[in-house]
PDB file of C-alpha atoms and ligand atoms in Angstrom:
ATOM      1  CA  MET A  74       0.000   0.000   0.000  1.00  0.00           C
ATOM      2  CA  SER A  75       1.463   3.405  -0.936  1.00  0.00           C
ATOM      3  CA  LYS A  76       1.872   6.113   1.606  1.00  0.00           C
ATOM      4  CA  HIS A  77      -0.372   9.137   1.891  1.00  0.00           C
ATOM      5  CA  ILE A  78       0.676  12.689   2.683  1.00  0.00           C
ATOM      6  CA  VAL A  79      -1.710  13.911   5.371  1.00  0.00           C
ATOM      7  CA  LEU A  80      -2.083  17.617   6.211  1.00  0.00           C
ATOM      8  CA  GLU A  81      -3.315  18.512   9.678  1.00  0.00           C
ATOM      9  CA  GLY A  82      -3.634  21.803  11.525  1.00  0.00           C
ATOM     10  CA  PHE A  83      -6.021  24.333  12.937  1.00  0.00           C
ATOM     11  CA  MET A  84      -8.806  25.903  10.897  1.00  0.00           C
ATOM     12  CA  GLY A  85      -7.253  28.427   8.541  1.00  0.00           C
ATOM     13  CA  SER A  86      -3.771  26.911   8.702  1.00  0.00           C
ATOM     14  CA  GLY A  87      -3.694  26.496   4.929  1.00  0.00           C
ATOM     15  CA  LYS A  88      -4.359  22.748   4.611  1.00  0.00           C
ATOM     16  CA  THR A  89      -6.763  23.091   1.695  1.00  0.00           C
ATOM     17  CA  THR A  90      -4.613  25.536  -0.296  1.00  0.00           C
ATOM     18  CA  VAL A  91      -1.409  23.612   0.383  1.00  0.00           C
ATOM     19  CA  GLY A  92      -3.160  20.320  -0.438  1.00  0.00           C
ATOM     20  CA  ILE A  93      -4.310  21.536  -3.848  1.00  0.00           C
ATOM     21  CA  ARG A  94      -0.956  23.107  -4.740  1.00  0.00           C
ATOM     22  CA  LEU A  95       0.919  20.022  -3.556  1.00  0.00           C
ATOM     23  CA  SER A  96      -1.305  17.776  -5.644  1.00  0.00           C
ATOM     24  CA  TYR A  97      -0.192  19.662  -8.779  1.00  0.00           C
ATOM     25  CA  LYS A  98       3.431  19.681  -7.722  1.00  0.00           C
ATOM     26  CA  MET A  99       3.561  15.971  -6.883  1.00  0.00           C
ATOM     27  CA  ALA A 100       1.003  14.784  -9.436  1.00  0.00           C
ATOM     28  CA  MET A 101      -0.998  13.082  -6.698  1.00  0.00           C
ATOM     29  CA  THR A 102      -4.727  13.283  -6.113  1.00  0.00           C
ATOM     30  CA  VAL A 103      -5.979  15.288  -3.156  1.00  0.00           C
ATOM     31  CA  THR A 104      -8.923  14.593  -0.874  1.00  0.00           C
ATOM     32  CA  ASP A 105     -10.263  17.124   1.599  1.00  0.00           C
ATOM     33  CA  THR A 106     -12.217  15.385   4.392  1.00  0.00           C
ATOM     34  CA  ASP A 107     -14.618  18.341   4.822  1.00  0.00           C
ATOM     35  CA  LYS A 108     -15.445  18.371   1.123  1.00  0.00           C
ATOM     36  CA  LEU A 109     -15.814  14.590   1.019  1.00  0.00           C
ATOM     37  CA  ILE A 110     -18.192  14.709   3.990  1.00  0.00           C
ATOM     38  CA  GLU A 111     -20.270  17.503   2.435  1.00  0.00           C
ATOM     39  CA  LYS A 112     -20.505  15.546  -0.804  1.00  0.00           C
ATOM     40  CA  GLU A 113     -21.449  12.265   0.848  1.00  0.00           C
ATOM     41  CA  GLN A 114     -23.896  13.788   3.315  1.00  0.00           C
ATOM     42  CA  GLN A 115     -25.273  16.251   0.745  1.00  0.00           C
ATOM     43  CA  LYS A 116     -25.078  18.911   3.457  1.00  0.00           C
ATOM     44  CA  LYS A 117     -22.833  21.806   4.428  1.00  0.00           C
ATOM     45  CA  ILE A 118     -20.635  21.225   7.514  1.00  0.00           C
ATOM     46  CA  SER A 119     -22.407  24.129   9.232  1.00  0.00           C
ATOM     47  CA  ASP A 120     -25.780  22.420   8.639  1.00  0.00           C
ATOM     48  CA  ILE A 121     -24.498  19.114  10.011  1.00  0.00           C
ATOM     49  CA  PHE A 122     -23.358  20.951  13.174  1.00  0.00           C
ATOM     50  CA  ALA A 123     -26.667  22.854  13.449  1.00  0.00           C
ATOM     51  CA  GLU A 124     -29.023  19.965  12.683  1.00  0.00           C
ATOM     52  CA  ASP A 125     -27.211  16.853  13.932  1.00  0.00           C
ATOM     53  CA  GLY A 126     -24.701  18.276  16.445  1.00  0.00           C
ATOM     54  CA  GLU A 127     -20.922  18.230  16.699  1.00  0.00           C
ATOM     55  CA  GLU A 128     -20.725  14.650  18.003  1.00  0.00           C
ATOM     56  CA  ALA A 129     -22.535  13.333  14.922  1.00  0.00           C
ATOM     57  CA  PHE A 130     -20.076  15.271  12.743  1.00  0.00           C
ATOM     58  CA  ARG A 131     -17.112  13.784  14.636  1.00  0.00           C
ATOM     59  CA  GLN A 132     -18.468  10.280  14.064  1.00  0.00           C
ATOM     60  CA  ILE A 133     -18.828  10.961  10.332  1.00  0.00           C
ATOM     61  CA  GLU A 134     -15.210  12.225  10.312  1.00  0.00           C
ATOM     62  CA  THR A 135     -13.971   8.968  11.856  1.00  0.00           C
ATOM     63  CA  GLU A 136     -15.920   6.927   9.297  1.00  0.00           C
ATOM     64  CA  CYS A 137     -14.476   9.081   6.517  1.00  0.00           C
ATOM     65  CA  LEU A 138     -10.945   8.441   7.821  1.00  0.00           C
ATOM     66  CA  ILE A 139     -11.519   4.673   8.024  1.00  0.00           C
ATOM     67  CA  HIS A 140     -12.774   4.764   4.440  1.00  0.00           C
ATOM     68  CA  LEU A 141      -9.685   6.692   3.271  1.00  0.00           C
ATOM     69  CA  ALA A 142      -7.371   4.306   5.143  1.00  0.00           C
ATOM     70  CA  GLU A 143      -8.835   1.439   3.130  1.00  0.00           C
ATOM     71  CA  GLN A 144      -7.907   3.022  -0.178  1.00  0.00           C
ATOM     72  CA  GLY A 145      -4.655   1.626  -1.522  1.00  0.00           C
ATOM     73  CA  HIS A 146      -3.239   4.408  -3.673  1.00  0.00           C
ATOM     74  CA  GLY A 147      -1.122   7.122  -2.092  1.00  0.00           C
ATOM     75  CA  GLN A 148      -2.776  10.519  -2.111  1.00  0.00           C
ATOM     76  CA  ILE A 149      -2.773  13.847  -0.325  1.00  0.00           C
ATOM     77  CA  ILE A 150      -5.371  14.113   2.421  1.00  0.00           C
ATOM     78  CA  SER A 151      -6.309  17.482   3.972  1.00  0.00           C
ATOM     79  CA  LEU A 152      -7.984  16.909   7.310  1.00  0.00           C
ATOM     80  CA  GLY A 153     -10.666  18.976   8.993  1.00  0.00           C
ATOM     81  CA  GLY A 154      -9.034  20.808  11.904  1.00  0.00           C
ATOM     82  CA  GLY A 155     -10.652  18.648  14.594  1.00  0.00           C
ATOM     83  CA  VAL A 156      -9.812  15.207  13.194  1.00  0.00           C
ATOM     84  CA  PRO A 157      -6.647  14.526  15.269  1.00  0.00           C
ATOM     85  CA  MET A 158      -8.536  15.155  18.545  1.00  0.00           C
ATOM     86  CA  ARG A 159     -10.041  11.668  18.736  1.00  0.00           C
ATOM     87  CA  PRO A 160      -7.570   9.002  19.941  1.00  0.00           C
ATOM     88  CA  LYS A 161      -9.064   6.525  17.439  1.00  0.00           C
ATOM     89  CA  ASN A 162      -8.391   8.983  14.605  1.00  0.00           C
ATOM     90  CA  ARG A 163      -4.798   9.505  15.742  1.00  0.00           C
ATOM     91  CA  GLU A 164      -4.326   5.728  15.658  1.00  0.00           C
ATOM     92  CA  ILE A 165      -5.564   5.630  12.066  1.00  0.00           C
ATOM     93  CA  LEU A 166      -3.378   8.616  11.111  1.00  0.00           C
ATOM     94  CA  LYS A 167      -0.300   6.716  12.271  1.00  0.00           C
ATOM     95  CA  THR A 168      -1.026   4.041   9.645  1.00  0.00           C
ATOM     96  CA  LEU A 169      -1.646   6.392   6.730  1.00  0.00           C
ATOM     97  CA  GLY A 170       1.814   7.697   5.872  1.00  0.00           C
ATOM     98  CA  MET A 171       3.426  11.051   6.565  1.00  0.00           C
ATOM     99  CA  VAL A 172       1.408  13.440   8.734  1.00  0.00           C
ATOM    100  CA  VAL A 173       2.410  17.097   8.292  1.00  0.00           C
ATOM    101  CA  TYR A 174       1.289  19.616  10.901  1.00  0.00           C
ATOM    102  CA  LEU A 175       0.901  23.077   9.398  1.00  0.00           C
ATOM    103  CA  ARG A 176       1.377  25.096  12.582  1.00  0.00           C
ATOM    104  CA  ALA A 177       0.365  28.764  12.800  1.00  0.00           C
ATOM    105  CA  LYS A 178       0.003  31.336  15.574  1.00  0.00           C
ATOM    106  CA  PRO A 179      -3.508  32.285  16.768  1.00  0.00           C
ATOM    107  CA  GLU A 180      -3.064  35.811  15.350  1.00  0.00           C
ATOM    108  CA  THR A 181      -2.190  34.401  11.909  1.00  0.00           C
ATOM    109  CA  ILE A 182      -5.235  32.135  11.999  1.00  0.00           C
ATOM    110  CA  TYR A 183      -7.481  34.969  13.140  1.00  0.00           C
ATOM    111  CA  ALA A 184      -6.350  37.221  10.301  1.00  0.00           C
ATOM    112  CA  ARG A 185      -7.260  34.471   7.820  1.00  0.00           C
ATOM    113  CA  VAL A 186     -10.632  33.402   9.197  1.00  0.00           C
ATOM    114  CA  LYS A 187     -12.107  36.551  10.713  1.00  0.00           C
ATOM    115  CA  ASN A 188     -14.554  37.140   7.852  1.00  0.00           C
ATOM    116  CA  ASP A 189     -15.397  33.492   7.346  1.00  0.00           C
ATOM    117  CA  THR A 190     -18.892  32.309   8.272  1.00  0.00           C
ATOM    118  CA  THR A 191     -18.515  28.642   7.313  1.00  0.00           C
ATOM    119  CA  ARG A 192     -16.751  27.440  10.460  1.00  0.00           C
ATOM    120  CA  PRO A 193     -19.352  26.869  13.188  1.00  0.00           C
ATOM    121  CA  LEU A 194     -16.806  26.693  16.024  1.00  0.00           C
ATOM    122  CA  LEU A 195     -15.640  30.258  15.347  1.00  0.00           C
ATOM    123  CA  GLN A 196     -19.060  31.926  15.084  1.00  0.00           C
ATOM    124  CA  CYS A 197     -18.848  33.777  18.401  1.00  0.00           C
ATOM    125  CA  ASP A 198     -18.315  37.298  19.791  1.00  0.00           C
ATOM    126  CA  ASP A 199     -14.595  36.911  20.364  1.00  0.00           C
ATOM    127  CA  PRO A 200     -13.124  34.503  17.790  1.00  0.00           C
ATOM    128  CA  LEU A 201      -9.487  35.323  18.658  1.00  0.00           C
ATOM    129  CA  THR A 202      -9.973  34.221  22.270  1.00  0.00           C
ATOM    130  CA  ARG A 203     -11.818  31.123  21.057  1.00  0.00           C
ATOM    131  CA  ILE A 204      -8.936  30.327  18.675  1.00  0.00           C
ATOM    132  CA  ARG A 205      -6.433  30.689  21.538  1.00  0.00           C
ATOM    133  CA  GLU A 206      -8.497  28.420  23.812  1.00  0.00           C
ATOM    134  CA  LEU A 207      -9.056  25.738  21.192  1.00  0.00           C
ATOM    135  CA  MET A 208      -5.407  25.803  20.156  1.00  0.00           C
ATOM    136  CA  ALA A 209      -4.249  25.418  23.754  1.00  0.00           C
ATOM    137  CA  GLU A 210      -6.510  22.339  24.016  1.00  0.00           C
ATOM    138  CA  ARG A 211      -5.424  20.892  20.695  1.00  0.00           C
ATOM    139  CA  GLU A 212      -1.725  21.658  20.335  1.00  0.00           C
ATOM    140  CA  ARG A 213      -0.516  18.534  22.123  1.00  0.00           C
ATOM    141  CA  MET A 214      -2.661  16.269  19.959  1.00  0.00           C
ATOM    142  CA  TYR A 215      -1.565  17.869  16.696  1.00  0.00           C
ATOM    143  CA  GLU A 216       2.030  17.378  17.793  1.00  0.00           C
ATOM    144  CA  GLU A 217       1.406  13.803  18.868  1.00  0.00           C
ATOM    145  CA  ALA A 218      -0.070  12.916  15.475  1.00  0.00           C
ATOM    146  CA  ALA A 219       2.628  14.692  13.443  1.00  0.00           C
ATOM    147  CA  ASP A 220       5.651  13.219  11.693  1.00  0.00           C
ATOM    148  CA  VAL A 221       6.682  16.667  10.440  1.00  0.00           C
ATOM    149  CA  ILE A 222       5.909  20.103  11.889  1.00  0.00           C
ATOM    150  CA  ILE A 223       6.131  23.219   9.712  1.00  0.00           C
ATOM    151  CA  ASP A 224       5.840  26.669  11.270  1.00  0.00           C
ATOM    152  CA  THR A 225       3.992  28.431   8.496  1.00  0.00           C
ATOM    153  CA  ASP A 226       3.545  31.981   9.830  1.00  0.00           C
ATOM    154  CA  SER A 227       6.294  33.573   7.822  1.00  0.00           C
ATOM    155  CA  LEU A 228       6.548  31.059   4.976  1.00  0.00           C
ATOM    156  CA  SER A 229       5.168  31.382   1.450  1.00  0.00           C
ATOM    157  CA  VAL A 230       3.107  28.523   0.032  1.00  0.00           C
ATOM    158  CA  GLU A 231       6.073  27.686  -2.238  1.00  0.00           C
ATOM    159  CA  GLN A 232       8.378  27.341   0.780  1.00  0.00           C
ATOM    160  CA  ILE A 233       5.860  25.125   2.574  1.00  0.00           C
ATOM    161  CA  LEU A 234       5.563  22.937  -0.533  1.00  0.00           C
ATOM    162  CA  ALA A 235       9.342  22.636  -0.812  1.00  0.00           C
ATOM    163  CA  ASP A 236       9.564  21.510   2.843  1.00  0.00           C
ATOM    164  CA  ILE A 237       6.853  18.894   2.349  1.00  0.00           C
ATOM    165  CA  VAL A 238       8.378  17.531  -0.875  1.00  0.00           C
ATOM    166  CA  ARG A 239      11.771  17.223   0.840  1.00  0.00           C
ATOM    167  CA  GLU A 240      10.267  15.348   3.800  1.00  0.00           C
ATOM    168  CA  ALA A 241       8.227  13.131   1.462  1.00  0.00           C
ATOM    169  CA  GLU A 242      11.351  12.189  -0.500  1.00  0.00           C
ATOM    170  CA  LYS A 243      13.176  11.285   2.706  1.00  0.00           C
ATOM    171  CA  ARG A 244      10.372   8.804   3.393  1.00  0.00           C
ATOM    172  CA  GLY A 245      10.301   7.356  -0.085  1.00  0.00           C
ATOM    173  CA  ILE A 246       7.124   9.144  -1.155  1.00  0.00           C
ATOM    174  CA  GLN A 247       7.993  10.140  -4.684  1.00  0.00           C
ATOM    175  CA  SER A 248       6.484  12.747  -6.935  1.00  0.00           C
ATOM    176  CA  CYS A 249       5.073  11.117 -10.074  1.00  0.00           C
ATOM    177  CA  SER A 250       6.202  14.122 -12.130  1.00  0.00           C
ATOM    178  CA  TYR A 251       9.926  13.357 -11.843  1.00  0.00           C
TER     179      TYR A 251
HETATM  180  C1  LIG B  30     -13.230  22.061  12.436  1.00  0.00           C
HETATM  181  C2  LIG B  30     -12.543  22.436  11.307  1.00  0.00           C
HETATM  182  C3  LIG B  30     -13.202  22.591   9.999  1.00  0.00           C
HETATM  183  C4  LIG B  30     -14.425  21.670   9.910  1.00  0.00           C
HETATM  184  C5  LIG B  30     -15.340  21.922  11.057  1.00  0.00           C
HETATM  185  C6  LIG B  30     -14.663  21.697  12.415  1.00  0.00           C
HETATM  186  C7  LIG B  30     -12.491  21.956  13.714  1.00  0.00           C
HETATM  187  O1  LIG B  30     -12.294  22.273   8.957  1.00  0.00           O
HETATM  188  O2  LIG B  30     -14.046  20.325   9.865  1.00  0.00           O
HETATM  189  O3  LIG B  30     -15.826  23.223  10.970  1.00  0.00           O
HETATM  190  O4  LIG B  30     -13.004  21.361  14.672  1.00  0.00           O
HETATM  191  O5  LIG B  30     -11.356  22.483  13.790  1.00  0.00           O
HETATM  192  P1  LIG B  30     -11.067  23.239   8.501  1.00  0.00           P
HETATM  193  O6  LIG B  30      -9.935  22.944   9.431  1.00  0.00           O
HETATM  194  O7  LIG B  30     -10.765  22.793   7.108  1.00  0.00           O
HETATM  195  O8  LIG B  30     -11.552  24.619   8.593  1.00  0.00           O
END
């Protein structure tokens, strides 16, 4: 079974953008768990949260991860920000390939998501404080799941891609475009 490149990190850490750009650079397909869930459930994430609750969403995420783990071909997987919080999910992540944590400071995240209305967990009066609180809760689990940590605050997308490609090569995950 070929190895996947898995992107994890907080909301707004750049997983989706980096995933798409990396898929071009490495000629690998990319799957975004949020988009896959929306497609399969025929519902926006915000509607799943509002109508079924966060726990139901977390269960769907785990099922989505199990499904991806069963697929044999190596691909890029961008995870929803909360995926590594469940111990069961972290166990699955360890079997998937190389997990890259795109780390960013709360202020960087806030600047990117402040006008976004699609993330239910950040729809509150003081999103920056909420980001700080959630990050403090989550940091340890992102680190535990990660094989590679990239501090993205002052890096361009190109620099992030170069770091990931280098780490992938070290682990024998080859770009098809070579
Ligand atoms: C969440 C992150 C979101 C999405 C949902 C919950 C989280 O994905 O899965 O709103 O708990 O951090 P992004 O990280 O792609 O924004």
